[in-house]
Structures are given as structure tokens and as C-alpha cells.
């Protein structure tokens, strides 16, 4: 019912030597959404955990995760849960929350075991925490929205900020998702890096025959990973993270690190990309 794999941190010089299979084994998180299971990837990038729970009508309980070294996963962590499936429910800390498609639940440190129910497909992101804030269910209409880009540059999109300083308080976890408009396919271009925070992307709402080309690597040594629906990718702090799809898609972004300043980034000029 619970599967956890560990992803160790890779430095940029080592990443340069990886072939396609090597890149995918270190940075791609696939096979997360499996019926009746919880599957997690424990990363050594700011100790971020990403994964998924698919109860498929039964209850799944996320409790002790050996890799965390605590009695329950949220003893010293906070968590955000995004329902990318049908209606479902998540219970923690003595409360039960109903999540529709696109809703986000924030659970603070000390919430205890987490129970996933119903027909939801739950994406999970968790980072270490030092302080407990109130749990909060954030629906799409309550998220802070930023409209960026333009149709002419194929990046007309809305950034929905959920676990974000302008919406609610958290320790170090920041999370939201980006939706595209009218044929736009490029995300986060021009590219940037933020050496003070790692990031993970989860791509979803994709047709089976579409793919996203996720770009990573140092700005002058870019690489790419071809991704399909409901797959995630871990982006080290030294790496760019952007992508383009062959069709429409949505992606969840989650960050952890030194700060929670969404605008703390170092832009990369187009002429500097290689």
C-alpha cells in the first residue's frame, strides 16, 4: 500500500554526464498514481517529498514513513494535497475535508496520520516544518491568480497560487498550479533559476497521446525529459525548469528552501541559453 523511493541530490557536473536513462532515473517521478496505493519519492533536495495516493473508493492511510525518522509523516513536516481526480475526502487532525477536482488542502506539522478516501487522485507535496499553522482547504476560486504571457508568445496562462504568502501562512512549502489558455504551450519561459529553493513539477490534465518536453540543466548546459500525463519531475536549485507541450496540460509547482518568496528568482536571458 505504501511505496517510498529515495532520490539523492545530483550536482550539475555529474548531471552533465548522465544519458537519457540516467536523467530519468534521477529526476523523473513516474508511476505515482496507482490504484489502491500511496507512492512517494523522498528527495534530498530540501527533503521534499512528492507522490500520490489513489484510494479508488477505499481508505488509504499515510502514517509512518521510515525515511522521515518520525512516528508519523507530519510530526516534523507540513503537507499540501491537490486533488486532480473526482470528488473525495481527506481526514487528518480530527477533521475531514471534502476535495473536488483542483482543490488544495494544506496540513500543518503535527496533524498525525492522513486518510485518503473517495474517487480522488491526490498529488502530495511535503517539506520539513518548524512551526504549526492552521490547516486550510483552498478551493480554486480562493486562490490568488496571476495572468501572464500572451497568445503571440504561446504562453498565455493563469498561475493559481494556493499555499502562498499572499493566501496563507506556511513554513517553507509553496504550492500552486498553472493553467494555459487558447493553444498556449510554453511554461516559465524565459527561464530562471533560484539557487535558494528547489522545485518539483507535476504535469496532469494531458491527453494520452500528448507529451511535455521538460527542460532542465544549467542555463548553458540544458537537457530535457519527455513526460506524459501524471508524472512529476524534481528540479535541483541549480537547474532551469520550463517546458512545452504537444497539447494542453496543467502543472503543479511546489517549492521548498531558504524562503517562501515566489518572486525570488534569477532570470536567464534568452541569449544565455545553450
PDB file of C-alpha atoms in Angstrom:
ATOM      1  CA  UNK A   1       0.000   0.000   0.000  1.00  0.00           C
ATOM      2  CA  UNK A   2       2.939   2.371   0.708  1.00  0.00           C
ATOM      3  CA  UNK A   3       5.989   2.544  -1.540  1.00  0.00           C
ATOM      4  CA  UNK A   4       8.804   5.034  -0.941  1.00  0.00           C
ATOM      5  CA  UNK A   5      11.850   5.570  -3.139  1.00  0.00           C
ATOM      6  CA  UNK A   6      14.765   7.855  -2.342  1.00  0.00           C
ATOM      7  CA  UNK A   7      16.279  10.374  -4.758  1.00  0.00           C
ATOM      8  CA  UNK A   8      19.750  11.565  -3.811  1.00  0.00           C
ATOM      9  CA  UNK A   9      20.958  15.019  -4.805  1.00  0.00           C
ATOM     10  CA  UNK A  10      22.942  15.312  -8.053  1.00  0.00           C
ATOM     11  CA  UNK A  11      25.400  18.145  -8.691  1.00  0.00           C
ATOM     12  CA  UNK A  12      25.465  19.888 -12.089  1.00  0.00           C
ATOM     13  CA  UNK A  13      28.770  18.375 -13.188  1.00  0.00           C
ATOM     14  CA  UNK A  14      27.501  14.868 -12.506  1.00  0.00           C
ATOM     15  CA  UNK A  15      24.235  15.641 -14.302  1.00  0.00           C
ATOM     16  CA  UNK A  16      26.173  16.627 -17.444  1.00  0.00           C
ATOM     17  CA  UNK A  17      27.442  13.051 -17.731  1.00  0.00           C
ATOM     18  CA  UNK A  18      24.016  11.378 -17.498  1.00  0.00           C
ATOM     19  CA  UNK A  19      22.384   9.839 -20.547  1.00  0.00           C
ATOM     20  CA  UNK A  20      18.611   9.788 -21.089  1.00  0.00           C
ATOM     21  CA  UNK A  21      18.033   6.827 -18.789  1.00  0.00           C
ATOM     22  CA  UNK A  22      20.251   8.403 -16.135  1.00  0.00           C
ATOM     23  CA  UNK A  23      18.393  11.700 -16.233  1.00  0.00           C
ATOM     24  CA  UNK A  24      15.047   9.941 -15.955  1.00  0.00           C
ATOM     25  CA  UNK A  25      16.146   7.704 -13.078  1.00  0.00           C
ATOM     26  CA  UNK A  26      17.380  10.654 -11.012  1.00  0.00           C
ATOM     27  CA  UNK A  27      14.812  13.345 -11.786  1.00  0.00           C
ATOM     28  CA  UNK A  28      11.610  11.819 -13.215  1.00  0.00           C
ATOM     29  CA  UNK A  29       8.991  10.543 -10.747  1.00  0.00           C
ATOM     30  CA  UNK A  30       6.672   8.251 -12.672  1.00  0.00           C
ATOM     31  CA  UNK A  31       4.125   5.597 -11.730  1.00  0.00           C
ATOM     32  CA  UNK A  32       2.870   7.649  -8.772  1.00  0.00           C
ATOM     33  CA  UNK A  33      -0.857   7.312  -9.412  1.00  0.00           C
ATOM     34  CA  UNK A  34      -1.553   3.615  -8.903  1.00  0.00           C
ATOM     35  CA  UNK A  35      -4.974   2.421  -7.796  1.00  0.00           C
ATOM     36  CA  UNK A  36      -5.141   1.386  -4.139  1.00  0.00           C
ATOM     37  CA  UNK A  37      -1.651   2.622  -3.305  1.00  0.00           C
ATOM     38  CA  UNK A  38       0.351   5.519  -1.881  1.00  0.00           C
ATOM     39  CA  UNK A  39       3.615   6.083  -3.722  1.00  0.00           C
ATOM     40  CA  UNK A  40       6.186   8.637  -2.583  1.00  0.00           C
ATOM     41  CA  UNK A  41       9.599   9.880  -3.642  1.00  0.00           C
ATOM     42  CA  UNK A  42      11.761  11.137  -0.770  1.00  0.00           C
ATOM     43  CA  UNK A  43      14.253  13.595  -2.231  1.00  0.00           C
ATOM     44  CA  UNK A  44      17.454  15.009  -0.789  1.00  0.00           C
ATOM     45  CA  UNK A  45      16.606  18.385  -2.312  1.00  0.00           C
ATOM     46  CA  UNK A  46      15.488  20.301   0.789  1.00  0.00           C
ATOM     47  CA  UNK A  47      13.978  16.966   1.952  1.00  0.00           C
ATOM     48  CA  UNK A  48      10.967  17.479  -0.282  1.00  0.00           C
ATOM     49  CA  UNK A  49       8.604  14.527  -0.647  1.00  0.00           C
ATOM     50  CA  UNK A  50       6.379  14.223  -3.707  1.00  0.00           C
ATOM     51  CA  UNK A  51       3.974  11.432  -4.541  1.00  0.00           C
ATOM     52  CA  UNK A  52       0.378  10.385  -4.867  1.00  0.00           C
ATOM     53  CA  UNK A  53      -2.456   8.496  -3.221  1.00  0.00           C
ATOM     54  CA  UNK A  54      -5.248   6.800  -5.209  1.00  0.00           C
ATOM     55  CA  UNK A  55      -7.766   5.216  -2.792  1.00  0.00           C
ATOM     56  CA  UNK A  56     -10.115   4.178  -5.619  1.00  0.00           C
ATOM     57  CA  UNK A  57     -13.146   4.044  -3.303  1.00  0.00           C
ATOM     58  CA  UNK A  58     -11.375   2.585  -0.253  1.00  0.00           C
ATOM     59  CA  UNK A  59      -9.437   4.286   2.528  1.00  0.00           C
ATOM     60  CA  UNK A  60      -5.664   4.726   2.332  1.00  0.00           C
ATOM     61  CA  UNK A  61      -3.794   5.830   5.454  1.00  0.00           C
ATOM     62  CA  UNK A  62      -0.450   7.623   5.280  1.00  0.00           C
ATOM     63  CA  UNK A  63       1.174   7.301   8.682  1.00  0.00           C
ATOM     64  CA  UNK A  64       4.769   6.293   9.388  1.00  0.00           C
ATOM     65  CA  UNK A  65       7.326   6.842   6.640  1.00  0.00           C
ATOM     66  CA  UNK A  66      10.596   5.257   7.687  1.00  0.00           C
ATOM     67  CA  UNK A  67      12.658   7.695   5.624  1.00  0.00           C
ATOM     68  CA  UNK A  68      11.369  10.614   7.742  1.00  0.00           C
ATOM     69  CA  UNK A  69      12.610   9.099  11.020  1.00  0.00           C
ATOM     70  CA  UNK A  70       9.476  10.100  12.943  1.00  0.00           C
ATOM     71  CA  UNK A  71       6.427   8.259  14.282  1.00  0.00           C
ATOM     72  CA  UNK A  72       4.136   9.819  11.685  1.00  0.00           C
ATOM     73  CA  UNK A  73       4.995  11.668   8.492  1.00  0.00           C
ATOM     74  CA  UNK A  74       3.712  15.028   9.759  1.00  0.00           C
ATOM     75  CA  UNK A  75       5.455  15.034  13.144  1.00  0.00           C
ATOM     76  CA  UNK A  76       8.026  17.494  11.758  1.00  0.00           C
ATOM     77  CA  UNK A  77       6.560  18.234   8.332  1.00  0.00           C
ATOM     78  CA  UNK A  78       3.841  20.175   6.547  1.00  0.00           C
ATOM     79  CA  UNK A  79       1.945  18.917   3.513  1.00  0.00           C
ATOM     80  CA  UNK A  80      -0.136  20.126   0.587  1.00  0.00           C
ATOM     81  CA  UNK A  81      -2.545  17.792  -1.206  1.00  0.00           C
ATOM     82  CA  UNK A  82      -4.006  18.533  -4.658  1.00  0.00           C
ATOM     83  CA  UNK A  83      -6.986  16.515  -5.885  1.00  0.00           C
ATOM     84  CA  UNK A  84      -6.597  16.041  -9.641  1.00  0.00           C
ATOM     85  CA  UNK A  85      -9.384  13.446  -9.825  1.00  0.00           C
ATOM     86  CA  UNK A  86     -13.053  13.175  -8.910  1.00  0.00           C
ATOM     87  CA  UNK A  87     -14.584  14.229  -5.588  1.00  0.00           C
ATOM     88  CA  UNK A  88     -13.018  12.724  -2.496  1.00  0.00           C
ATOM     89  CA  UNK A  89     -12.154  13.364   1.128  1.00  0.00           C
ATOM     90  CA  UNK A  90      -9.015  13.668   3.235  1.00  0.00           C
ATOM     91  CA  UNK A  91      -9.011  13.269   7.022  1.00  0.00           C
ATOM     92  CA  UNK A  92      -6.286  14.467   9.393  1.00  0.00           C
ATOM     93  CA  UNK A  93      -6.036  16.101  12.804  1.00  0.00           C
ATOM     94  CA  UNK A  94      -9.561  15.052  13.739  1.00  0.00           C
ATOM     95  CA  UNK A  95     -11.137  16.813  10.723  1.00  0.00           C
ATOM     96  CA  UNK A  96     -12.438  15.592   7.373  1.00  0.00           C
ATOM     97  CA  UNK A  97     -12.165  17.782   4.283  1.00  0.00           C
ATOM     98  CA  UNK A  98     -14.115  17.308   1.034  1.00  0.00           C
ATOM     99  CA  UNK A  99     -11.946  17.976  -2.020  1.00  0.00           C
ATOM    100  CA  UNK A 100     -13.289  18.499  -5.521  1.00  0.00           C
ATOM    101  CA  UNK A 101     -11.181  18.490  -8.665  1.00  0.00           C
ATOM    102  CA  UNK A 102      -8.484  21.146  -8.359  1.00  0.00           C
ATOM    103  CA  UNK A 103      -8.906  21.792  -4.631  1.00  0.00           C
ATOM    104  CA  UNK A 104      -5.811  22.028  -2.407  1.00  0.00           C
ATOM    105  CA  UNK A 105      -5.594  21.020   1.251  1.00  0.00           C
ATOM    106  CA  UNK A 106      -2.800  22.304   3.482  1.00  0.00           C
ATOM    107  CA  UNK A 107      -1.969  20.215   6.570  1.00  0.00           C
ATOM    108  CA  UNK A 108       0.415  21.582   9.196  1.00  0.00           C
ATOM    109  CA  UNK A 109       3.065  19.933  11.317  1.00  0.00           C
ATOM    110  CA  UNK A 110       1.516  17.691  13.973  1.00  0.00           C
ATOM    111  CA  UNK A 111      -1.598  16.710  12.014  1.00  0.00           C
ATOM    112  CA  UNK A 112      -0.975  12.995  12.571  1.00  0.00           C
ATOM    113  CA  UNK A 113      -1.889  10.246  10.085  1.00  0.00           C
ATOM    114  CA  UNK A 114      -3.598  11.272   6.848  1.00  0.00           C
ATOM    115  CA  UNK A 115      -6.509   9.252   5.410  1.00  0.00           C
ATOM    116  CA  UNK A 116      -7.411   9.494   1.714  1.00  0.00           C
ATOM    117  CA  UNK A 117     -10.920   8.454   0.647  1.00  0.00           C
ATOM    118  CA  UNK A 118     -13.308   8.506  -2.280  1.00  0.00           C
ATOM    119  CA  UNK A 119     -12.574   8.767  -6.008  1.00  0.00           C
ATOM    120  CA  UNK A 120      -9.916  11.458  -5.752  1.00  0.00           C
ATOM    121  CA  UNK A 121      -6.451  11.219  -7.259  1.00  0.00           C
ATOM    122  CA  UNK A 122      -4.292  13.037  -4.739  1.00  0.00           C
ATOM    123  CA  UNK A 123      -0.924  14.595  -5.503  1.00  0.00           C
ATOM    124  CA  UNK A 124       1.170  15.049  -2.370  1.00  0.00           C
ATOM    125  CA  UNK A 125       3.984  17.515  -1.626  1.00  0.00           C
ATOM    126  CA  UNK A 126       5.614  17.717   1.802  1.00  0.00           C
ATOM    127  CA  UNK A 127       8.540  19.623   3.303  1.00  0.00           C
ATOM    128  CA  UNK A 128      10.093  19.856   6.775  1.00  0.00           C
ATOM    129  CA  UNK A 129       8.440  22.358   9.132  1.00  0.00           C
ATOM    130  CA  UNK A 130       9.350  24.030  12.410  1.00  0.00           C
ATOM    131  CA  UNK A 131       6.005  25.582  13.314  1.00  0.00           C
ATOM    132  CA  UNK A 132       2.346  24.583  13.056  1.00  0.00           C
ATOM    133  CA  UNK A 133      -0.071  26.805  11.145  1.00  0.00           C
ATOM    134  CA  UNK A 134      -3.834  26.213  10.802  1.00  0.00           C
ATOM    135  CA  UNK A 135      -4.965  23.559   8.357  1.00  0.00           C
ATOM    136  CA  UNK A 136      -6.788  25.048   5.389  1.00  0.00           C
ATOM    137  CA  UNK A 137      -8.831  23.832   2.436  1.00  0.00           C
ATOM    138  CA  UNK A 138      -8.305  26.189  -0.506  1.00  0.00           C
ATOM    139  CA  UNK A 139     -10.615  25.965  -3.482  1.00  0.00           C
ATOM    140  CA  UNK A 140      -9.698  27.281  -6.909  1.00  0.00           C
ATOM    141  CA  UNK A 141     -11.876  30.378  -6.520  1.00  0.00           C
ATOM    142  CA  UNK A 142      -9.972  31.257  -3.328  1.00  0.00           C
ATOM    143  CA  UNK A 143      -6.512  31.035  -4.896  1.00  0.00           C
ATOM    144  CA  UNK A 144      -4.571  34.152  -5.855  1.00  0.00           C
ATOM    145  CA  UNK A 145      -4.449  34.397  -9.642  1.00  0.00           C
ATOM    146  CA  UNK A 146      -1.787  35.913 -11.891  1.00  0.00           C
ATOM    147  CA  UNK A 147      -2.410  36.190 -15.649  1.00  0.00           C
ATOM    148  CA  UNK A 148       0.883  36.152 -17.520  1.00  0.00           C
ATOM    149  CA  UNK A 149       2.167  35.783 -21.067  1.00  0.00           C
ATOM    150  CA  UNK A 150       0.343  36.309 -24.348  1.00  0.00           C
ATOM    151  CA  UNK A 151      -1.084  34.231 -27.220  1.00  0.00           C
ATOM    152  CA  UNK A 152       1.580  35.646 -29.538  1.00  0.00           C
ATOM    153  CA  UNK A 153       4.318  34.031 -27.453  1.00  0.00           C
ATOM    154  CA  UNK A 154       2.354  30.794 -26.844  1.00  0.00           C
ATOM    155  CA  UNK A 155       2.458  31.260 -23.064  1.00  0.00           C
ATOM    156  CA  UNK A 156      -0.888  32.868 -22.155  1.00  0.00           C
ATOM    157  CA  UNK A 157      -1.516  31.329 -18.755  1.00  0.00           C
ATOM    158  CA  UNK A 158      -3.014  31.775 -15.304  1.00  0.00           C
ATOM    159  CA  UNK A 159      -0.886  30.991 -12.267  1.00  0.00           C
ATOM    160  CA  UNK A 160      -3.049  29.862  -9.329  1.00  0.00           C
ATOM    161  CA  UNK A 161      -1.280  30.346  -6.007  1.00  0.00           C
ATOM    162  CA  UNK A 162      -2.633  28.262  -3.104  1.00  0.00           C
ATOM    163  CA  UNK A 163      -0.026  27.633  -0.398  1.00  0.00           C
ATOM    164  CA  UNK A 164       1.494  31.046  -0.847  1.00  0.00           C
ATOM    165  CA  UNK A 165       2.285  34.046   1.425  1.00  0.00           C
ATOM    166  CA  UNK A 166      -0.469  36.143  -0.203  1.00  0.00           C
ATOM    167  CA  UNK A 167      -3.058  33.446   0.520  1.00  0.00           C
ATOM    168  CA  UNK A 168      -1.983  31.759   3.763  1.00  0.00           C
ATOM    169  CA  UNK A 169       0.997  31.109   6.022  1.00  0.00           C
ATOM    170  CA  UNK A 170       3.284  28.108   5.814  1.00  0.00           C
ATOM    171  CA  UNK A 171       6.797  27.280   6.994  1.00  0.00           C
ATOM    172  CA  UNK A 172       8.668  26.690   3.747  1.00  0.00           C
ATOM    173  CA  UNK A 173       6.272  24.890   1.420  1.00  0.00           C
ATOM    174  CA  UNK A 174       4.917  26.936  -1.504  1.00  0.00           C
ATOM    175  CA  UNK A 175       2.500  25.357  -3.991  1.00  0.00           C
ATOM    176  CA  UNK A 176       0.112  26.174  -6.791  1.00  0.00           C
ATOM    177  CA  UNK A 177      -0.686  25.203 -10.344  1.00  0.00           C
ATOM    178  CA  UNK A 178      -0.636  26.824 -13.762  1.00  0.00           C
ATOM    179  CA  UNK A 179      -3.355  26.555 -16.409  1.00  0.00           C
ATOM    180  CA  UNK A 180      -2.952  27.531 -20.071  1.00  0.00           C
ATOM    181  CA  UNK A 181      -5.267  29.416 -22.424  1.00  0.00           C
ATOM    182  CA  UNK A 182      -6.106  29.081 -26.096  1.00  0.00           C
ATOM    183  CA  UNK A 183      -3.349  26.988 -27.629  1.00  0.00           C
ATOM    184  CA  UNK A 184      -0.519  28.216 -25.417  1.00  0.00           C
ATOM    185  CA  UNK A 185       2.042  25.530 -24.592  1.00  0.00           C
ATOM    186  CA  UNK A 186       5.146  27.210 -23.114  1.00  0.00           C
ATOM    187  CA  UNK A 187       5.571  27.418 -19.350  1.00  0.00           C
ATOM    188  CA  UNK A 188       8.044  29.606 -17.477  1.00  0.00           C
ATOM    189  CA  UNK A 189       9.917  30.968 -20.484  1.00  0.00           C
ATOM    190  CA  UNK A 190      12.153  32.998 -20.356  1.00  0.00           C
ATOM    191  CA  UNK A 191      13.701  30.570 -17.924  1.00  0.00           C
ATOM    192  CA  UNK A 192      15.034  31.246 -14.450  1.00  0.00           C
ATOM    193  CA  UNK A 193      16.824  29.557 -11.573  1.00  0.00           C
ATOM    194  CA  UNK A 194      16.511  30.048  -7.826  1.00  0.00           C
ATOM    195  CA  UNK A 195      19.511  28.564  -6.070  1.00  0.00           C
ATOM    196  CA  UNK A 196      17.860  29.116  -2.693  1.00  0.00           C
ATOM    197  CA  UNK A 197      14.916  26.796  -3.391  1.00  0.00           C
ATOM    198  CA  UNK A 198      14.295  23.505  -5.134  1.00  0.00           C
ATOM    199  CA  UNK A 199      11.143  22.896  -7.152  1.00  0.00           C
ATOM    200  CA  UNK A 200       9.072  19.973  -8.366  1.00  0.00           C
ATOM    201  CA  UNK A 201       6.585  19.944 -11.236  1.00  0.00           C
ATOM    202  CA  UNK A 202       3.685  17.531 -11.723  1.00  0.00           C
ATOM    203  CA  UNK A 203       2.065  17.546 -15.165  1.00  0.00           C
ATOM    204  CA  UNK A 204      -1.577  16.487 -15.492  1.00  0.00           C
ATOM    205  CA  UNK A 205      -4.824  17.039 -17.438  1.00  0.00           C
ATOM    206  CA  UNK A 206      -2.970  15.729 -20.505  1.00  0.00           C
ATOM    207  CA  UNK A 207      -4.409  13.600 -23.287  1.00  0.00           C
ATOM    208  CA  UNK A 208      -2.844  10.115 -23.516  1.00  0.00           C
ATOM    209  CA  UNK A 209      -1.073  10.874 -26.799  1.00  0.00           C
ATOM    210  CA  UNK A 210       0.411  14.234 -25.752  1.00  0.00           C
ATOM    211  CA  UNK A 211       3.804  14.850 -24.188  1.00  0.00           C
ATOM    212  CA  UNK A 212       5.574  17.664 -22.375  1.00  0.00           C
ATOM    213  CA  UNK A 213       9.233  18.366 -23.081  1.00  0.00           C
ATOM    214  CA  UNK A 214      10.528  19.453 -19.680  1.00  0.00           C
ATOM    215  CA  UNK A 215      13.770  21.406 -19.855  1.00  0.00           C
ATOM    216  CA  UNK A 216      16.335  21.349 -17.065  1.00  0.00           C
ATOM    217  CA  UNK A 217      20.066  21.726 -16.506  1.00  0.00           C
ATOM    218  CA  UNK A 218      22.390  24.696 -16.113  1.00  0.00           C
ATOM    219  CA  UNK A 219      21.412  27.594 -18.399  1.00  0.00           C
ATOM    220  CA  UNK A 220      24.443  26.927 -20.598  1.00  0.00           C
ATOM    221  CA  UNK A 221      24.034  23.120 -20.491  1.00  0.00           C
ATOM    222  CA  UNK A 222      20.323  22.436 -20.958  1.00  0.00           C
ATOM    223  CA  UNK A 223      18.812  18.954 -21.097  1.00  0.00           C
ATOM    224  CA  UNK A 224      15.268  17.686 -21.473  1.00  0.00           C
ATOM    225  CA  UNK A 225      12.988  14.916 -20.193  1.00  0.00           C
ATOM    226  CA  UNK A 226       9.942  13.767 -22.168  1.00  0.00           C
ATOM    227  CA  UNK A 227       6.961  13.422 -19.835  1.00  0.00           C
ATOM    228  CA  UNK A 228       3.433  12.077 -20.044  1.00  0.00           C
ATOM    229  CA  UNK A 229       0.269  12.612 -18.001  1.00  0.00           C
ATOM    230  CA  UNK A 230       0.500  12.444 -14.190  1.00  0.00           C
ATOM    231  CA  UNK A 231       4.275  12.367 -13.995  1.00  0.00           C
ATOM    232  CA  UNK A 232       6.445  14.618 -11.825  1.00  0.00           C
ATOM    233  CA  UNK A 233       9.978  15.908 -12.173  1.00  0.00           C
ATOM    234  CA  UNK A 234      12.400  17.134  -9.497  1.00  0.00           C
ATOM    235  CA  UNK A 235      14.254  20.334 -10.322  1.00  0.00           C
ATOM    236  CA  UNK A 236      17.502  20.991  -8.397  1.00  0.00           C
ATOM    237  CA  UNK A 237      18.187  24.566  -7.252  1.00  0.00           C
ATOM    238  CA  UNK A 238      20.918  24.975  -9.879  1.00  0.00           C
ATOM    239  CA  UNK A 239      18.649  23.977 -12.751  1.00  0.00           C
ATOM    240  CA  UNK A 240      16.290  25.844 -15.014  1.00  0.00           C
ATOM    241  CA  UNK A 241      12.758  24.437 -15.156  1.00  0.00           C
ATOM    242  CA  UNK A 242      10.474  25.117 -18.062  1.00  0.00           C
ATOM    243  CA  UNK A 243       8.690  23.154 -20.715  1.00  0.00           C
ATOM    244  CA  UNK A 244       6.467  22.966 -23.757  1.00  0.00           C
ATOM    245  CA  UNK A 245       3.703  20.521 -24.565  1.00  0.00           C
ATOM    246  CA  UNK A 246       2.324  18.968 -27.731  1.00  0.00           C
ATOM    247  CA  UNK A 247      -1.166  19.680 -26.379  1.00  0.00           C
ATOM    248  CA  UNK A 248      -2.918  21.286 -23.431  1.00  0.00           C
ATOM    249  CA  UNK A 249      -1.807  20.488 -19.885  1.00  0.00           C
ATOM    250  CA  UNK A 250      -1.735  21.807 -16.319  1.00  0.00           C
ATOM    251  CA  UNK A 251       1.220  21.603 -13.978  1.00  0.00           C
ATOM    252  CA  UNK A 252       1.533  21.760 -10.214  1.00  0.00           C
ATOM    253  CA  UNK A 253       4.618  23.521  -8.909  1.00  0.00           C
ATOM    254  CA  UNK A 254       5.901  23.018  -5.377  1.00  0.00           C
ATOM    255  CA  UNK A 255       8.946  24.615  -3.772  1.00  0.00           C
ATOM    256  CA  UNK A 256      10.918  24.379  -0.545  1.00  0.00           C
ATOM    257  CA  UNK A 257      14.117  26.017   0.632  1.00  0.00           C
ATOM    258  CA  UNK A 258      15.504  29.116   2.298  1.00  0.00           C
ATOM    259  CA  UNK A 259      12.466  31.332   1.788  1.00  0.00           C
ATOM    260  CA  UNK A 260       8.866  31.469   0.559  1.00  0.00           C
ATOM    261  CA  UNK A 261       9.297  34.487  -1.715  1.00  0.00           C
ATOM    262  CA  UNK A 262       7.681  33.431  -5.003  1.00  0.00           C
ATOM    263  CA  UNK A 263       9.471  36.258  -6.831  1.00  0.00           C
ATOM    264  CA  UNK A 264      12.931  35.287  -5.578  1.00  0.00           C
ATOM    265  CA  UNK A 265      14.410  34.095  -8.857  1.00  0.00           C
ATOM    266  CA  UNK A 266      17.367  34.805 -11.103  1.00  0.00           C
ATOM    267  CA  UNK A 267      16.212  35.341 -14.681  1.00  0.00           C
ATOM    268  CA  UNK A 268      18.139  33.816 -17.560  1.00  0.00           C
ATOM    269  CA  UNK A 269      18.428  35.856 -20.751  1.00  0.00           C
ATOM    270  CA  UNK A 270      17.411  34.024 -23.904  1.00  0.00           C
ATOM    271  CA  UNK A 271      20.844  34.617 -25.432  1.00  0.00           C
ATOM    272  CA  UNK A 272      22.463  32.836 -22.468  1.00  0.00           C
ATOM    273  CA  UNK A 273      20.590  29.577 -23.001  1.00  0.00           C
ATOM    274  CA  UNK A 274      22.561  26.791 -24.655  1.00  0.00           C
TER     275      UNK A 274
END
